[in-house]
Coordinates of C-alpha atoms in Angstrom, one line a residue:
M25 CA 28.0 30.8 52.7
D26 CA 29.3 34.4 52.9
V27 CA 28.5 35.5 56.4
R28 CA 29.1 39.1 55.7
R29 CA 26.7 39.0 52.9
T30 CA 24.2 37.2 54.9
T31 CA 24.5 39.9 57.7
V32 CA 24.0 42.9 55.1
R33 CA 20.9 40.9 53.8
D34 CA 19.5 40.5 57.3
M35 CA 20.1 44.1 58.2
R36 CA 18.5 45.3 55.1
R37 CA 15.6 43.0 55.8
S38 CA 15.5 44.1 59.5
N39 CA 15.5 47.8 58.4
R40 CA 12.6 47.4 55.9
S41 CA 10.7 45.6 58.6
V42 CA 11.1 48.6 60.9
I43 CA 9.9 51.1 58.3
L44 CA 7.0 49.0 57.1
T45 CA 5.9 48.4 60.7
G46 CA 6.1 52.2 61.3
I47 CA 4.0 52.9 58.3
F48 CA 1.4 50.2 58.9
R49 CA 1.1 50.9 62.7
D50 CA 1.1 54.6 62.7
G51 CA 1.0 55.7 59.1
P52 CA 0.5 57.5 56.8
L53 CA 4.0 58.9 57.5
S54 CA 6.4 61.0 55.6
R55 CA 10.1 59.8 54.8
Q56 CA 11.4 62.6 57.2
E57 CA 9.0 61.2 60.0
L58 CA 10.2 57.6 59.3
S59 CA 13.9 58.8 59.4
T60 CA 13.2 60.4 63.0
R61 CA 11.3 57.5 64.3
T62 CA 13.5 54.7 63.3
S63 CA 16.8 56.6 63.7
L64 CA 17.8 55.5 60.1
S65 CA 19.6 58.1 57.8
A66 CA 17.3 60.0 55.4
A67 CA 19.3 58.2 52.6
S68 CA 18.7 54.7 53.9
V69 CA 14.9 55.3 54.4
S70 CA 14.5 57.0 50.9
N71 CA 16.4 53.8 49.1
L72 CA 14.3 51.2 51.2
V73 CA 11.1 53.0 50.6
S74 CA 11.5 53.5 46.9
E75 CA 12.3 49.8 46.9
M76 CA 9.0 48.9 48.5
I77 CA 7.2 51.2 46.2
A78 CA 8.5 49.6 43.1
E79 CA 7.4 46.3 44.7
G80 CA 3.8 47.5 45.3
V81 CA 3.8 47.1 49.0
V82 CA 4.0 50.9 50.0
E83 CA 2.4 53.7 48.1
E84 CA 2.1 57.5 48.2
A85 CA -1.0 58.7 49.9
G86 CA -1.1 62.5 49.4
S87 CA 1.0 65.2 51.1
V88 CA 1.0 67.6 53.9
E89 CA 2.4 71.1 54.1
S90 CA 5.6 71.3 56.0
E91 CA 7.3 74.2 57.8
G92 CA 8.7 76.6 54.8
G93 CA 9.7 73.6 52.6
R94 CA 8.2 71.6 49.9
P95 CA 5.0 69.7 51.0
R96 CA 5.9 66.1 52.5
V97 CA 4.7 63.2 50.7
L98 CA 2.9 60.7 53.0
L99 CA 3.3 57.0 52.7
R100 CA 1.1 54.0 53.5
V101 CA 0.9 50.3 53.0
S102 CA -0.8 49.7 49.8
P103 CA -4.4 48.3 50.8
T104 CA -4.6 45.9 47.7
F105 CA -0.9 44.7 47.8
R106 CA -2.2 41.4 49.3
Y107 CA -5.3 40.3 51.5
V108 CA -5.6 38.4 54.8
V109 CA -8.3 36.2 56.2
G110 CA -9.1 35.9 60.0
A111 CA -11.3 33.1 61.4
E112 CA -12.8 33.0 64.8
V113 CA -13.6 29.5 66.1
G114 CA -16.2 30.2 68.9
E115 CA -18.2 27.7 70.9
T116 CA -21.4 28.7 69.0
R117 CA -20.1 29.8 65.4
V118 CA -17.4 29.9 63.1
R119 CA -16.7 33.3 61.6
V120 CA -14.4 33.9 58.6
E121 CA -13.7 37.5 57.5
L122 CA -11.5 38.6 54.5
F123 CA -9.6 42.0 54.9
D124 CA -7.5 44.3 52.7
L125 CA -4.2 45.7 54.2
A126 CA -6.1 48.7 55.5
M127 CA -7.9 46.1 57.7
R128 CA -11.2 46.9 56.1
V129 CA -13.6 44.0 56.1
L130 CA -14.4 43.0 52.4
A131 CA -16.6 39.9 53.0
R132 CA -17.8 37.7 55.8
A133 CA -19.2 34.2 56.3
D134 CA -20.9 32.8 59.6
H135 CA -21.6 29.2 60.4
P136 CA -23.6 28.4 63.6
I137 CA -22.2 25.3 65.2
H138 CA -22.8 23.2 68.3
S139 CA -20.2 21.4 70.3
P140 CA -17.2 22.0 67.8
T141 CA -15.3 19.0 66.7
P142 CA -12.0 19.4 65.0
A143 CA -13.3 17.9 61.7
M144 CA -16.5 20.1 61.8
V145 CA -14.1 23.3 62.7
V146 CA -12.0 22.5 59.7
K147 CA -14.8 22.1 57.3
H148 CA -16.5 25.2 58.2
V149 CA -13.3 27.3 58.2
L150 CA -12.3 26.0 54.7
A151 CA -16.0 26.6 53.5
G152 CA -15.9 30.1 54.8
L153 CA -12.7 30.8 53.4
G154 CA -13.9 29.8 49.9
A155 CA -17.1 31.7 50.4
V156 CA -15.4 35.2 51.2
L157 CA -12.8 34.7 48.4
A158 CA -15.6 34.2 45.8
E159 CA -17.8 37.0 47.4
A160 CA -15.0 39.6 47.1
G161 CA -13.7 38.1 43.8
V162 CA -10.1 37.7 45.4
R163 CA -7.7 34.9 44.0
P164 CA -6.2 32.7 46.6
E165 CA -2.7 33.5 45.4
S166 CA -3.3 37.2 46.4
V167 CA -3.9 36.0 50.0
L168 CA -0.9 36.5 52.4
G169 CA -2.5 34.0 54.9
L170 CA -5.2 32.7 57.0
G171 CA -5.1 33.4 60.6
V172 CA -7.2 31.1 62.8
A173 CA -8.3 32.1 66.5
V174 CA -9.3 29.2 68.9
A175 CA -10.0 28.7 72.5
G176 CA -7.2 26.7 74.4
I177 CA -3.5 26.5 74.2
V178 CA -1.8 26.6 70.8
E179 CA 1.7 25.0 70.8
G180 CA 4.4 25.1 68.1
D181 CA 3.1 23.8 64.9
A182 CA -0.5 24.9 65.5
V183 CA -1.4 22.0 67.7
V184 CA -4.3 22.9 69.9
H185 CA -5.0 21.8 73.6
A186 CA -8.6 22.7 74.4
Q187 CA -9.5 21.0 77.6
T188 CA -13.0 22.8 77.7
L189 CA -13.8 21.6 74.1
G190 CA -12.4 18.1 74.7
W191 CA -9.5 18.7 72.2
D192 CA -6.3 17.0 73.2
A193 CA -3.3 17.9 70.8
V194 CA -5.4 18.4 67.7
P195 CA -3.1 19.1 64.7
L196 CA -5.4 21.9 63.7
G197 CA -2.7 23.7 61.3
K198 CA -2.0 20.6 59.4
M199 CA -5.8 19.5 59.2
L200 CA -6.4 23.1 57.5
A201 CA -3.3 22.9 55.4
E202 CA -4.7 19.6 53.7
G203 CA -7.5 21.8 52.4
T204 CA -5.9 25.0 51.0
D205 CA -2.5 26.1 49.6
I206 CA -2.9 29.4 51.8
P207 CA -0.3 29.8 54.6
I208 CA -2.1 29.1 57.9
Q209 CA -1.3 30.3 61.5
V210 CA -3.2 29.3 64.5
D211 CA -3.4 31.3 67.8
N212 CA -5.4 31.5 71.0
G213 CA -8.5 33.9 70.7
A214 CA -7.6 35.9 73.7
N215 CA -4.1 36.6 72.2
T216 CA -5.4 37.5 68.7
L217 CA -8.1 39.9 70.4
G218 CA -5.2 41.2 72.4
Q219 CA -3.3 42.0 69.2
A220 CA -6.0 43.7 67.6
E221 CA -6.7 45.9 70.6
M222 CA -3.1 46.7 71.1
W223 CA -2.7 47.6 67.3
F224 CA -6.0 49.3 66.6
G225 CA -8.0 49.9 69.7
A226 CA -8.1 50.4 73.5
G227 CA -4.5 49.2 74.1
R228 CA -2.8 51.6 71.7
G229 CA 0.1 53.4 73.4
A230 CA 0.4 51.1 76.3
T231 CA 3.5 48.9 76.9
D232 CA 2.2 46.7 79.7
A233 CA -1.4 45.7 79.4
V234 CA -3.8 42.9 80.0
V235 CA -6.6 42.4 77.3
A236 CA -9.4 40.2 78.9
L237 CA -11.7 38.1 76.8
V238 CA -15.1 37.2 78.5
G239 CA -17.4 35.2 76.5
S240 CA -18.7 31.6 77.0
G241 CA -15.3 31.0 78.5
V242 CA -12.6 33.4 79.7
G243 CA -9.0 34.3 78.7
A244 CA -6.5 36.9 78.5
A245 CA -3.6 38.2 76.6
L246 CA -0.6 39.6 78.5
V247 CA 1.5 42.3 77.0
A248 CA 4.9 43.0 78.8
D249 CA 7.2 45.7 77.8
G250 CA 5.3 46.1 74.3
S251 CA 5.6 42.3 73.4
S252 CA 3.1 39.4 73.9
Y253 CA 4.1 37.5 76.9
R254 CA 3.6 33.8 76.3
G255 CA 5.4 31.8 78.9
T256 CA 7.4 28.6 78.5
R257 CA 5.1 26.9 76.0
S258 CA 2.7 29.8 75.1
S259 CA 0.0 28.9 77.6
A260 CA 0.5 32.2 79.6
G261 CA -2.8 34.0 79.8
E262 CA -5.1 31.2 80.7
W263 CA -6.3 33.7 83.4
G264 CA -9.8 32.1 83.3
H265 CA -8.4 29.1 85.0
M266 CA -6.9 31.0 87.9
T267 CA -8.4 29.5 91.1
I268 CA -10.7 32.1 92.7
A269 CA -12.5 30.0 95.2
Y270 CA -10.8 27.1 97.2
G271 CA -13.1 23.9 96.7
G272 CA -15.3 26.0 94.3
R273 CA -17.6 25.2 91.6
R274 CA -16.4 22.7 89.1
C275 CA -15.1 24.3 85.8
R276 CA -15.6 22.8 82.4
C277 CA -11.9 22.2 82.4
G278 CA -12.5 19.6 85.2
A279 CA -10.8 21.7 88.0
E280 CA -12.6 23.4 90.8
G281 CA -13.0 27.2 91.7
C282 CA -11.9 28.5 88.3
L283 CA -12.5 32.2 87.5
E284 CA -14.3 31.0 84.3
A285 CA -16.7 28.9 86.3
Y286 CA -18.0 32.1 88.0
V287 CA -17.6 35.0 85.3
G288 CA -17.8 32.9 81.9
A289 CA -21.3 33.4 80.4
E290 CA -21.9 29.6 80.7
G291 CA -21.1 29.6 84.5
V292 CA -23.0 32.9 85.1
L293 CA -26.2 31.4 83.4
D294 CA -25.9 28.2 85.5
R295 CA -25.7 30.1 88.7
Y296 CA -28.7 31.9 87.7
R297 CA -30.8 28.9 86.9
E298 CA -29.7 27.3 90.3
L299 CA -31.2 30.4 92.0
D300 CA -34.6 29.6 90.0
G301 CA -34.4 32.8 88.0
P302 CA -37.2 33.6 85.6
G303 CA -36.8 31.2 82.6
L304 CA -34.5 32.1 79.8
V305 CA -34.9 31.2 76.2
G306 CA -32.8 31.3 73.0
D307 CA -29.0 30.9 72.7
E308 CA -26.4 31.8 75.3
E309 CA -26.2 35.4 74.1
T310 CA -29.9 36.0 74.2
A311 CA -30.4 34.4 77.6
F312 CA -27.3 36.5 79.0
V313 CA -28.9 39.8 77.8
A314 CA -32.3 38.8 79.2
M315 CA -30.8 38.2 82.4
L316 CA -29.1 41.5 82.5
D317 CA -32.5 43.0 81.6
A318 CA -34.1 41.3 84.4
V319 CA -31.8 42.9 87.1
G320 CA -34.5 45.4 88.2
T321 CA -37.3 42.9 88.6
S322 CA -35.7 39.6 89.6
E323 CA -33.7 39.0 92.8
A324 CA -31.9 36.1 91.1
A325 CA -30.7 38.2 88.4
A326 CA -29.6 41.0 90.7
T327 CA -27.8 38.7 93.0
V328 CA -26.0 36.9 90.1
V329 CA -25.0 39.9 88.1
N330 CA -23.6 41.7 91.4
D331 CA -21.7 38.6 92.3
T332 CA -20.4 38.2 88.7
I333 CA -18.9 41.8 89.0
G334 CA -17.4 41.0 92.3
Y335 CA -15.7 37.7 90.9
L336 CA -14.4 39.7 87.8
A337 CA -13.1 42.4 89.9
A338 CA -11.3 39.9 92.1
G339 CA -9.8 38.4 88.9
F340 CA -8.7 41.9 87.7
A341 CA -7.2 42.7 91.2
N342 CA -5.2 39.5 91.0
L343 CA -3.7 40.8 87.6
V344 CA -3.1 44.4 89.1
N345 CA -1.2 42.8 91.9
L346 CA 0.5 40.1 90.0
V347 CA 1.7 41.8 86.8
N348 CA 1.2 45.7 87.6
P349 CA -0.3 46.4 84.1
E350 CA -0.8 50.1 83.1
R351 CA -4.0 49.2 81.3
I352 CA -6.8 46.4 81.5
V353 CA -8.9 46.0 78.6
L354 CA -12.2 44.1 78.9
G355 CA -13.5 42.6 75.8
G356 CA -15.4 39.5 74.5
W357 CA -19.1 39.6 74.0
A358 CA -20.0 38.9 77.6
G359 CA -17.4 41.2 78.9
L360 CA -18.7 44.0 76.8
L361 CA -22.3 43.5 77.8
L362 CA -21.2 43.6 81.5
G363 CA -18.8 46.5 80.9
E364 CA -21.3 48.7 79.1
R365 CA -23.5 48.7 82.1
Y366 CA -21.2 48.1 85.2
L367 CA -17.8 49.6 84.4
P368 CA -17.8 52.3 87.2
Q369 CA -18.9 49.5 89.8
L370 CA -16.3 47.1 88.4
R371 CA -13.5 49.6 88.7
E372 CA -14.5 50.4 92.3
E373 CA -14.7 46.7 93.2
V374 CA -11.2 46.2 91.8
G375 CA -10.0 48.9 94.2
R376 CA -11.5 47.1 97.1
H377 CA -9.4 44.0 96.2
A378 CA -6.1 45.3 94.9
L379 CA -3.1 46.8 96.5
Q380 CA -3.5 50.6 96.4
Q381 CA -0.1 51.5 94.7
P382 CA -0.5 49.2 91.5
Y383 CA -4.3 50.0 91.5
S384 CA -3.5 53.8 91.3
Q385 CA -1.4 53.1 88.3
V386 CA -3.8 51.1 86.2
S387 CA -6.8 52.2 84.0
I388 CA -9.6 49.7 83.3
V389 CA -11.4 50.3 79.9
L390 CA -13.6 48.5 77.4
C391 CA -12.5 47.0 74.2
E392 CA -12.9 49.6 71.3
L393 CA -13.2 47.3 68.4
G394 CA -16.4 45.5 69.5
R395 CA -17.4 42.0 69.6
D396 CA -15.9 40.9 66.2
A397 CA -12.1 41.9 67.2
V398 CA -11.2 38.1 67.4
A399 CA -11.5 37.6 63.8
L400 CA -9.7 40.9 63.0
G401 CA -6.9 40.0 65.5
A402 CA -6.6 36.6 63.7
A403 CA -6.1 38.3 60.4
T404 CA -3.3 40.2 62.0
L405 CA -1.1 37.1 62.3
P406 CA -0.3 37.0 58.6
V407 CA 0.2 40.7 58.7
L408 CA 2.7 40.6 61.3
Q409 CA 4.6 38.0 59.3
L410 CA 4.6 40.4 56.4
L411 CA 5.9 43.2 58.7
R412 CA 8.7 41.0 60.2
D413 CA 9.8 39.8 56.7
G414 CA 10.0 43.5 55.5
G415 CA 7.3 43.2 52.9
V416 CA 8.4 40.1 51.3
A417 CA 5.1 38.1 50.6
P418 CA 5.5 34.3 51.6
P419 CA 5.3 31.7 48.7
H420 CA 2.2 29.5 48.5
H421 CA 3.2 25.8 48.9

């Protein structure tokens, strides 16, 4: 093998990757802006862009006036070059969404579930995949990949360890691949939410951030120096299982005193019921909203919500002291419901628990992409692969 030729080819791919990532994340951009941002010569940028336009991955998108010269042509990733699918495996539903490369939702399928078993999840994800492709009239070979977001730790070849669901070393990637030729990637839901918020939402521009997901369970994505921090075997960010109370409440994972047992929606509602709060009906989300609405009239609701903000603040203060982020983004459906009503109180409480210096350097904000950002984040997994590969679409097996 000719080492020099390989190096030139790698270099070319790496340069294409840098240009394409710039266009996707910050576009539309002109060739001149790309040259400035990437430190590549104008000739290199021009050559590689022409190549990508010929392949259909990049297209011209209008022009802007420039100082005293010809108008500059703007470039963007062609939205219909390929499509991506994101699936969110929650504890109460499986949601599958189809996107173009402008990350617009073209079709969506929802399946409510109870106590998700691996086989049931695989069935619903594949059914949802078929449904969204049919609805939008997209052929499977035009799909770059299917990204799947799950609760739990995802190792190596999409093997999932989800203690709270009773999943132990489930080969989810392999199980899904048996039902489709579309390339599959699996990641933790907090990580996919984190990626979506860092690319398109409240995390933009931050290089050190934590994106916290508070739903039935609790997780976090850690971003250090602009990259996702995963730890030795990608289980970093299991913030929900940080011990917050020695000898405290039993968590669904089996340990005692985890943050999740106090701020995850399931734990919060359990604490409310123990205080004999007024009866709650409906699913977890409906019950959670009813409890928040009862704060003015029910002492039990007021106590539980106030304590929950306190526990969440203590969890955030631990992050502030431990990882010194410039930004903490609160997301997840329960996190948003709490944050929309209690963000100022939460910020104040974090200040009471954290060291002053790192606390003065952090901003605590709400997730901007709403409650469906997990599926969007899952769909960015195949996009990231395309950007890394410099716009070369993977073959379907």
